[in-house]
């Protein structure tokens, strides 16, 4: 399968079972959601997919290659990009520099000379790199802010810089960790719209871990729900809305 | 075997003093998360106070010691915590390192300014008579010192296990926020730990003074030797730090016996603690040293440095440098040349401190190596410019050797490793014939067409300008961007497949290269360099003056050079030179967290923060306006 | 009585709470509900003094405490059992209890703890962080029972705990209620807390979305408030279809 696949993941921490038999597929060309109540194991699952945690059992595949034991850096090299729940920007660089830094990473090796800007890369490659940077700035609607320092931006714009920077690295699999946290509903909807457009243009596998249900339900084509570390439901947004299991998981049995 | 016993006894008694200092260091580091480089200086200062009270005022010895240890030192501790570090809650690790180094320089400078630089002898505190055990003579004073150290260790352990305050201190170490929720004032507990740690430093300083005499640098460094022991305990474990201290003391004493026959190694015994410090850091696996409280820093950091190549500033600087000689008397030309060379030195240090937020405490050593290597190459007949470049290149592997193991640990440990290397180099390498030659002086010639002072001035300007262009170019290349990005968010950098370790090692090596080149120029300027030209302590003073002036820009480097070199030439009164380091130390403490030191205040303040603040307020009020009707309905 | 007026708070350049008003009358229990990220934990942390308020006031029995540091608020009668087990993980159970009491009469306290949670007294010398999640939470709740703070706030008591253990923890909440304390409880599993609550507040994206009594939520509108912050059942949107 092209994209990310996690099969039958189990994760134990000193006696506590955080994940138990969770399977998810995030194929290319689809936005896949992962939701669940607080403490359900979403973050643990996210970290297993990104390589920050090694599962006790189960396997993780990227484009059908087993990457269960490979490090986050290794997975990044295989094309896994991610964003952070607590916004991680290069605050002292401009928006353009933030994105260019990631775009360059693809074209030039990081040898000592390359870091000083001396490369054997063709002029064409450098031009392409610049074009990609400019196109992404445009795509996320930050043209007017391109020369501002990232540290001066609002959280809403910051999320977009982070998204563009992740995409500039040309990943095949993108993991988004609660991208709407810190955004107001308007910003959140805008973020969703931009993300949807970018998905149409790029052949990406996108996994979204998110608590803003509006964003998840409007963006994802397939959603996995976990609770107590176990899969309890999967389906389309409509299925989720109607599912009594999901309601019970979120609110407890009696009220639902 | 028996011949070793006397050394063993000396080792145990010095180890006891190291142990006292190490315990104090560990206590403050674990509770406050701030590594106090000035720990030794606090001990030194207390020893001077003790001396004054005892000799000049004439108070009985016991009372004088009690006042120094139980009143003065804790007061300094309160001052450090409440005045200096209060503002650093959530600050970056490198700025707290700079603050404590500033304090070290200021305290040491104050001691020299008040008491003078020469060593005074201190009458023994305890009876020096000896008794014999198994054929070895043991001094009563040695026994008493060890007894005091053991009692203090026991007392500290009981304090943590049995007292309510000790329990609270443990709680603060484990979970600061929760301590507040339980109704305990974590700030007060931290302040107490600074009082306690300072008292331990003072105790070790006072106990040490009779053995080594009252010498501000020596006492500062002797107590600083506790660093080695504290590092063995991972900076956290009191038992291991204690064991490490005795181990270090014994190893140093035994080595005195061993090196007695090898003159070139005569600096070895006093460098053993630093050797230990350095080796432990080098050998430690990643993750053994995780810094206390380093996580909150990233958001508090402010953006500094420009993103553009400063053509205009460089042009103005060059023009000014070219005009200056015509305005100066020939006698002042040497000062002007030295200032120019120091601009490059400070710019190279600024590349580290300002851009990469790494701290190097051995730049003076790089400068010395640059000069002596240049001297050796000249003797071998290598043409000047080539020799200067080769002298710079020669320190690159040295720099890499220090930086590679330390950088993977963290900023604090790079500072410690360079500190250790600096002392090690001065006491061990500078003494060996390989550096200064057999007569202790390295003669450095000037390039043949630039023999006179004026011609050499222009030559120096040319080299410095080339160096500055390299530095400014680095700031705007990918390397510069990676380093700034690294300071902002290491995890994000990893997520876009950039290996920041390589960048940091590279910039450290580049900085060392340029420092060595500057050192070579300085050597040529004064035509020779000897052991006393650049002591280890210079590195610390350079760092503080640079931070005070502004580490993040060319302007800061120029100002730092003017303050350090031109200042004493203009204001020739002895009190100016005496108090100069104190001013630098204080300046570094005050300005460590300023965006770009003094130079930063010469420009309009960054409005970005205000803009960002008002933006969320604006967004919030919009959001409120939308929700208000609904809220009223609900209520 | 605890009263929060017109409260704004956040982190750096991010405002999390926008004009929050909330009241916990004396001896009453208030449930604070809302989706992840709504700002519930921030609100409790602001009340406890861990996060500074940007604007607004916090009153305990009419006395403003908004400018006091956390430890003074704790001494002044606000007890927060924070999210993720409010215990000193590296200290033993005995030392934890000693910390909770600030040195007062440990013997009597241990006896009381033994009555509430016999399992804890068996583990007095164990390092707290090595106990099971349930035992850790019991120890955390013990603090609320041991100190006589009139206002008790609890953040996500049941996270990651098995239902049986959650029952035990909520027994302790019942005890606090019976003692006449004012309770403010944040809880993911609404059903448990709605059973004990007198009033319900729902927080959505940092603002109060609903104030009322538990009975008003009996119609099942709660889930949809969680989903979109509105009581309307959302219209099904077009999703899927690509590929």
Short mmCIF file of N, CA and C in Angstrom, two decimals, chain C residues 18-140:
data_model
loop_
_atom_site.label_atom_id
_atom_site.label_comp_id
_atom_site.label_asym_id
_atom_site.label_seq_id
_atom_site.Cartn_x
_atom_site.Cartn_y
_atom_site.Cartn_z
N UNK C 18 -11.58 33.28 26.95
CA UNK C 18 -12.13 34.58 26.58
C UNK C 18 -13.34 34.90 27.45
N UNK C 19 -13.23 35.86 28.31
CA UNK C 19 -14.34 36.33 29.15
C UNK C 19 -15.12 35.19 29.77
N UNK C 20 -14.50 34.50 30.66
CA UNK C 20 -15.18 33.40 31.33
C UNK C 20 -15.78 33.89 32.64
N UNK C 21 -17.07 33.61 32.84
CA UNK C 21 -17.73 33.87 34.12
C UNK C 21 -18.20 32.55 34.67
N UNK C 22 -17.97 32.33 35.96
CA UNK C 22 -18.34 31.04 36.53
C UNK C 22 -18.51 31.20 38.03
N UNK C 23 -19.48 30.45 38.58
CA UNK C 23 -19.72 30.51 40.01
C UNK C 23 -19.83 29.10 40.57
N UNK C 24 -19.17 28.87 41.69
CA UNK C 24 -19.41 27.63 42.42
C UNK C 24 -19.95 28.03 43.79
N UNK C 25 -21.27 27.94 43.98
CA UNK C 25 -21.85 28.33 45.27
C UNK C 25 -21.36 27.41 46.38
N UNK C 26 -21.37 27.89 47.62
CA UNK C 26 -20.88 27.11 48.75
C UNK C 26 -21.59 25.76 48.83
N UNK C 27 -20.80 24.75 48.98
CA UNK C 27 -21.34 23.41 49.19
C UNK C 27 -21.93 22.78 47.95
N UNK C 28 -21.82 23.44 46.81
CA UNK C 28 -22.39 22.88 45.59
C UNK C 28 -21.30 22.28 44.71
N UNK C 29 -21.75 21.44 43.78
CA UNK C 29 -20.83 20.80 42.85
C UNK C 29 -21.12 21.29 41.44
N UNK C 30 -20.07 21.78 40.78
CA UNK C 30 -20.22 22.25 39.41
C UNK C 30 -19.40 21.34 38.49
N UNK C 31 -20.05 20.88 37.43
CA UNK C 31 -19.33 20.10 36.42
C UNK C 31 -18.92 21.05 35.31
N UNK C 32 -17.65 20.98 34.92
CA UNK C 32 -17.16 21.81 33.81
C UNK C 32 -16.84 20.86 32.66
N UNK C 33 -17.65 20.96 31.60
CA UNK C 33 -17.49 20.02 30.49
C UNK C 33 -17.01 20.77 29.24
N UNK C 34 -16.63 20.00 28.25
CA UNK C 34 -16.18 20.60 27.00
C UNK C 34 -15.22 19.66 26.30
N UNK C 35 -15.08 19.87 24.99
CA UNK C 35 -14.21 18.99 24.21
C UNK C 35 -12.76 19.22 24.60
N UNK C 36 -11.89 18.35 24.13
CA UNK C 36 -10.45 18.56 24.32
C UNK C 36 -10.07 19.93 23.79
N UNK C 37 -9.21 20.60 24.49
CA UNK C 37 -8.71 21.87 23.96
C UNK C 37 -9.66 23.03 24.16
N UNK C 38 -10.75 22.81 24.89
CA UNK C 38 -11.71 23.90 25.10
C UNK C 38 -11.17 24.93 26.09
N UNK C 39 -10.23 24.50 26.93
CA UNK C 39 -9.66 25.43 27.90
C UNK C 39 -10.01 25.10 29.35
N UNK C 40 -10.55 23.89 29.56
CA UNK C 40 -10.96 23.52 30.92
C UNK C 40 -9.78 23.49 31.88
N UNK C 41 -8.73 22.78 31.46
CA UNK C 41 -7.56 22.68 32.33
C UNK C 41 -6.94 24.04 32.58
N UNK C 42 -6.88 24.86 31.52
CA UNK C 42 -6.33 26.21 31.69
C UNK C 42 -7.14 26.98 32.72
N UNK C 43 -8.48 26.85 32.65
CA UNK C 43 -9.32 27.58 33.59
C UNK C 43 -9.00 27.17 35.03
N UNK C 44 -8.91 25.86 35.27
CA UNK C 44 -8.58 25.41 36.63
C UNK C 44 -7.20 25.90 37.04
N UNK C 45 -6.25 25.86 36.12
CA UNK C 45 -4.90 26.31 36.44
C UNK C 45 -4.86 27.80 36.74
N UNK C 46 -5.68 28.56 36.05
CA UNK C 46 -5.73 30.00 36.33
C UNK C 46 -6.31 30.23 37.72
N UNK C 47 -7.38 29.50 38.04
CA UNK C 47 -7.99 29.67 39.36
C UNK C 47 -7.00 29.30 40.46
N UNK C 48 -6.21 28.23 40.20
CA UNK C 48 -5.27 27.78 41.23
C UNK C 48 -4.03 28.65 41.29
N UNK C 49 -3.81 29.46 40.25
CA UNK C 49 -2.66 30.36 40.28
C UNK C 49 -1.44 29.84 39.53
N UNK C 50 -1.61 28.75 38.78
CA UNK C 50 -0.47 28.23 38.02
C UNK C 50 -0.27 28.99 36.72
N UNK C 51 -1.38 29.52 36.20
CA UNK C 51 -1.31 30.31 34.96
C UNK C 51 -1.87 31.68 35.30
N UNK C 52 -1.16 32.76 34.95
CA UNK C 52 -1.65 34.08 35.32
C UNK C 52 -2.88 34.49 34.50
N UNK C 53 -3.74 35.25 35.13
CA UNK C 53 -4.90 35.78 34.41
C UNK C 53 -4.48 37.06 33.70
N UNK C 54 -4.94 37.22 32.45
CA UNK C 54 -4.59 38.44 31.71
C UNK C 54 -5.53 39.57 32.10
N UNK C 55 -6.76 39.21 32.41
CA UNK C 55 -7.75 40.19 32.85
C UNK C 55 -8.84 39.46 33.61
N UNK C 56 -9.61 40.19 34.41
CA UNK C 56 -10.70 39.57 35.13
C UNK C 56 -10.34 39.33 36.59
N UNK C 57 -11.28 38.72 37.31
CA UNK C 57 -11.09 38.56 38.75
C UNK C 57 -11.48 37.17 39.21
N UNK C 58 -10.85 36.73 40.28
CA UNK C 58 -11.19 35.46 40.91
C UNK C 58 -11.45 35.75 42.38
N UNK C 59 -12.63 35.37 42.86
CA UNK C 59 -13.01 35.69 44.23
C UNK C 59 -13.28 34.43 45.03
N UNK C 60 -12.74 34.39 46.25
CA UNK C 60 -13.07 33.32 47.18
C UNK C 60 -13.82 33.97 48.33
N UNK C 61 -15.07 33.60 48.49
CA UNK C 61 -15.93 34.24 49.49
C UNK C 61 -15.85 35.75 49.41
N UNK C 62 -15.86 36.27 48.19
CA UNK C 62 -15.86 37.71 47.98
C UNK C 62 -14.50 38.36 48.03
N UNK C 63 -13.46 37.60 48.39
CA UNK C 63 -12.12 38.18 48.49
C UNK C 63 -11.36 37.87 47.21
N UNK C 64 -10.78 38.91 46.60
CA UNK C 64 -10.07 38.68 45.34
C UNK C 64 -8.74 38.01 45.61
N UNK C 65 -8.46 36.93 44.87
CA UNK C 65 -7.20 36.22 45.05
C UNK C 65 -6.37 36.26 43.76
N UNK C 66 -6.83 37.04 42.79
CA UNK C 66 -6.27 36.93 41.45
C UNK C 66 -4.79 37.31 41.39
N UNK C 67 -4.36 38.14 42.36
CA UNK C 67 -2.95 38.54 42.30
C UNK C 67 -2.07 37.70 43.22
N UNK C 68 -2.65 36.74 43.91
CA UNK C 68 -1.85 35.92 44.83
C UNK C 68 -1.13 34.79 44.08
N UNK C 69 0.07 34.42 44.54
CA UNK C 69 0.72 33.26 43.94
C UNK C 69 0.04 31.96 44.36
N UNK C 70 0.34 30.90 43.66
CA UNK C 70 -0.36 29.63 43.85
C UNK C 70 -0.32 29.15 45.30
N UNK C 71 0.85 29.27 45.94
CA UNK C 71 0.91 28.67 47.28
C UNK C 71 0.03 29.40 48.29
N UNK C 72 -0.16 30.72 48.08
CA UNK C 72 -1.04 31.45 48.99
C UNK C 72 -2.51 31.08 48.74
N UNK C 73 -2.85 30.87 47.46
CA UNK C 73 -4.23 30.46 47.18
C UNK C 73 -4.50 29.09 47.78
N UNK C 74 -3.48 28.20 47.72
CA UNK C 74 -3.65 26.87 48.30
C UNK C 74 -3.88 27.00 49.80
N UNK C 75 -3.09 27.86 50.46
CA UNK C 75 -3.27 28.05 51.90
C UNK C 75 -4.59 28.74 52.18
N UNK C 76 -5.05 29.54 51.21
CA UNK C 76 -6.30 30.28 51.40
C UNK C 76 -7.54 29.45 51.12
N UNK C 77 -7.38 28.18 50.81
CA UNK C 77 -8.56 27.32 50.72
C UNK C 77 -8.93 26.83 49.33
N UNK C 78 -8.05 26.99 48.35
CA UNK C 78 -8.32 26.40 47.04
C UNK C 78 -7.42 25.19 46.87
N UNK C 79 -8.03 24.05 46.62
CA UNK C 79 -7.24 22.84 46.42
C UNK C 79 -7.49 22.32 45.02
N UNK C 80 -6.44 22.24 44.21
CA UNK C 80 -6.59 21.68 42.86
C UNK C 80 -5.92 20.32 42.81
N UNK C 81 -6.68 19.32 42.38
CA UNK C 81 -6.07 18.02 42.06
C UNK C 81 -5.84 18.06 40.55
N UNK C 82 -4.59 18.29 40.13
CA UNK C 82 -4.35 18.58 38.71
C UNK C 82 -4.46 17.35 37.82
N UNK C 83 -4.51 17.63 36.53
CA UNK C 83 -4.58 16.56 35.55
C UNK C 83 -3.29 15.75 35.61
N UNK C 84 -3.40 14.45 35.37
CA UNK C 84 -2.21 13.62 35.34
C UNK C 84 -1.64 13.38 36.72
N UNK C 85 -2.50 13.07 37.71
CA UNK C 85 -2.07 12.63 39.04
C UNK C 85 -1.26 13.67 39.78
N UNK C 86 -1.90 14.35 40.70
CA UNK C 86 -1.23 15.39 41.46
C UNK C 86 -0.44 14.86 42.63
N UNK C 87 0.60 14.12 42.31
CA UNK C 87 1.43 13.56 43.38
C UNK C 87 2.89 13.80 43.05
N UNK C 88 3.73 13.71 44.08
CA UNK C 88 5.17 13.79 43.85
C UNK C 88 5.65 12.38 43.49
N UNK C 89 5.85 12.15 42.23
CA UNK C 89 6.08 10.79 41.74
C UNK C 89 7.35 10.17 42.29
N UNK C 90 8.36 11.02 42.60
CA UNK C 90 9.65 10.47 43.02
C UNK C 90 9.76 10.30 44.53
N UNK C 91 8.71 10.73 45.26
CA UNK C 91 8.73 10.56 46.72
C UNK C 91 7.87 9.37 47.12
N UNK C 92 8.14 8.84 48.32
CA UNK C 92 7.33 7.72 48.79
C UNK C 92 5.92 8.22 49.15
N UNK C 93 5.01 7.28 49.29
CA UNK C 93 3.64 7.62 49.65
C UNK C 93 3.62 8.38 50.98
N UNK C 94 4.42 7.89 51.94
CA UNK C 94 4.45 8.56 53.25
C UNK C 94 4.90 10.02 53.10
N UNK C 95 5.97 10.22 52.32
CA UNK C 95 6.49 11.59 52.15
C UNK C 95 5.49 12.46 51.39
N UNK C 96 4.78 11.86 50.46
CA UNK C 96 3.73 12.60 49.76
C UNK C 96 2.71 13.12 50.76
N UNK C 97 2.28 12.21 51.63
CA UNK C 97 1.25 12.62 52.60
C UNK C 97 1.81 13.68 53.54
N UNK C 98 3.09 13.53 53.91
CA UNK C 98 3.72 14.54 54.77
C UNK C 98 3.75 15.89 54.06
N UNK C 99 4.01 15.87 52.75
CA UNK C 99 4.02 17.13 51.99
C UNK C 99 2.63 17.76 51.97
N UNK C 100 1.61 16.92 51.79
CA UNK C 100 0.24 17.45 51.72
C UNK C 100 -0.10 18.19 53.01
N UNK C 101 0.43 17.69 54.15
CA UNK C 101 0.03 18.22 55.45
C UNK C 101 0.92 19.36 55.91
N UNK C 102 2.05 19.59 55.25
CA UNK C 102 3.07 20.54 55.71
C UNK C 102 3.42 20.26 57.17
N UNK C 103 3.66 19.00 57.49
CA UNK C 103 4.21 18.67 58.79
C UNK C 103 3.21 18.46 59.91
N UNK C 104 1.93 18.70 59.66
CA UNK C 104 0.95 18.57 60.75
C UNK C 104 0.52 17.13 60.96
N UNK C 105 0.63 16.67 62.15
CA UNK C 105 0.04 15.42 62.62
C UNK C 105 -0.06 14.29 61.59
N UNK C 106 1.07 13.75 61.21
CA UNK C 106 1.11 12.72 60.19
C UNK C 106 0.39 11.44 60.63
N UNK C 107 0.55 11.09 61.91
CA UNK C 107 -0.03 9.83 62.41
C UNK C 107 -1.54 9.77 62.21
N UNK C 108 -2.22 10.81 62.65
CA UNK C 108 -3.68 10.83 62.54
C UNK C 108 -4.10 10.79 61.08
N UNK C 109 -3.33 11.51 60.24
CA UNK C 109 -3.66 11.55 58.82
C UNK C 109 -3.54 10.16 58.20
N UNK C 110 -2.49 9.46 58.56
CA UNK C 110 -2.29 8.12 57.99
C UNK C 110 -3.44 7.20 58.37
N UNK C 111 -3.91 7.40 59.57
CA UNK C 111 -5.03 6.57 60.02
C UNK C 111 -6.28 6.83 59.16
N UNK C 112 -6.52 8.12 58.90
CA UNK C 112 -7.68 8.47 58.06
C UNK C 112 -7.51 7.90 56.65
N UNK C 113 -6.30 8.04 56.11
CA UNK C 113 -6.05 7.51 54.77
C UNK C 113 -6.35 6.01 54.74
N UNK C 114 -5.94 5.33 55.83
CA UNK C 114 -6.17 3.89 55.92
C UNK C 114 -7.66 3.55 55.85
N UNK C 115 -8.47 4.43 56.42
CA UNK C 115 -9.92 4.19 56.38
C UNK C 115 -10.46 4.36 54.96
N UNK C 116 -9.97 5.41 54.26
CA UNK C 116 -10.49 5.66 52.91
C UNK C 116 -9.92 4.67 51.89
N UNK C 117 -8.59 4.56 51.88
CA UNK C 117 -7.94 3.73 50.87
C UNK C 117 -6.95 2.79 51.55
N UNK C 118 -7.41 1.65 52.04
CA UNK C 118 -6.51 0.72 52.74
C UNK C 118 -5.31 0.35 51.88
N UNK C 119 -5.49 0.32 50.56
CA UNK C 119 -4.38 -0.09 49.70
C UNK C 119 -3.20 0.86 49.82
N UNK C 120 -3.48 2.13 50.06
CA UNK C 120 -2.38 3.08 50.14
C UNK C 120 -1.52 2.87 51.38
N UNK C 121 -2.16 2.55 52.51
CA UNK C 121 -1.38 2.38 53.74
C UNK C 121 -0.48 1.15 53.66
N UNK C 122 -0.84 0.23 52.77
CA UNK C 122 0.07 -0.90 52.57
C UNK C 122 1.32 -0.50 51.80
N UNK C 123 1.25 0.65 51.16
CA UNK C 123 2.35 1.03 50.26
C UNK C 123 3.06 2.29 50.71
N UNK C 124 3.06 2.54 52.00
CA UNK C 124 3.60 3.82 52.49
C UNK C 124 5.04 4.07 52.06
N UNK C 125 5.84 3.01 51.99
CA UNK C 125 7.26 3.23 51.69
C UNK C 125 7.56 3.09 50.20
N UNK C 126 6.52 2.86 49.42
CA UNK C 126 6.75 2.72 47.98
C UNK C 126 6.86 4.10 47.33
N UNK C 127 7.74 4.19 46.31
CA UNK C 127 7.84 5.45 45.56
C UNK C 127 6.55 5.62 44.76
N UNK C 128 5.91 6.77 44.93
CA UNK C 128 4.55 6.94 44.43
C UNK C 128 4.43 6.69 42.93
N UNK C 129 5.45 7.12 42.18
CA UNK C 129 5.38 6.98 40.73
C UNK C 129 5.38 5.54 40.25
N UNK C 130 5.74 4.61 41.12
CA UNK C 130 5.77 3.21 40.70
C UNK C 130 4.47 2.48 40.99
N UNK C 131 3.52 3.15 41.60
CA UNK C 131 2.23 2.49 41.87
C UNK C 131 1.38 2.47 40.60
N UNK C 132 0.31 1.75 40.64
CA UNK C 132 -0.58 1.71 39.49
C UNK C 132 -1.28 3.06 39.34
N UNK C 133 -1.81 3.32 38.15
CA UNK C 133 -2.49 4.58 37.89
C UNK C 133 -3.60 4.86 38.89
N UNK C 134 -4.36 3.84 39.22
CA UNK C 134 -5.48 4.00 40.15
C UNK C 134 -4.99 4.40 41.53
N UNK C 135 -3.95 3.73 41.99
CA UNK C 135 -3.42 4.04 43.33
C UNK C 135 -2.86 5.45 43.38
N UNK C 136 -2.21 5.84 42.26
CA UNK C 136 -1.67 7.20 42.21
C UNK C 136 -2.79 8.23 42.31
N UNK C 137 -3.89 7.95 41.60
CA UNK C 137 -5.00 8.89 41.63
C UNK C 137 -5.64 8.92 43.02
N UNK C 138 -5.69 7.76 43.68
CA UNK C 138 -6.23 7.74 45.04
C UNK C 138 -5.40 8.64 45.95
N UNK C 139 -4.09 8.53 45.80
CA UNK C 139 -3.20 9.35 46.62
C UNK C 139 -3.45 10.83 46.34
N UNK C 140 -3.64 11.16 45.07
CA UNK C 140 -3.88 12.55 44.71
C UNK C 140 -5.19 13.05 45.33
#
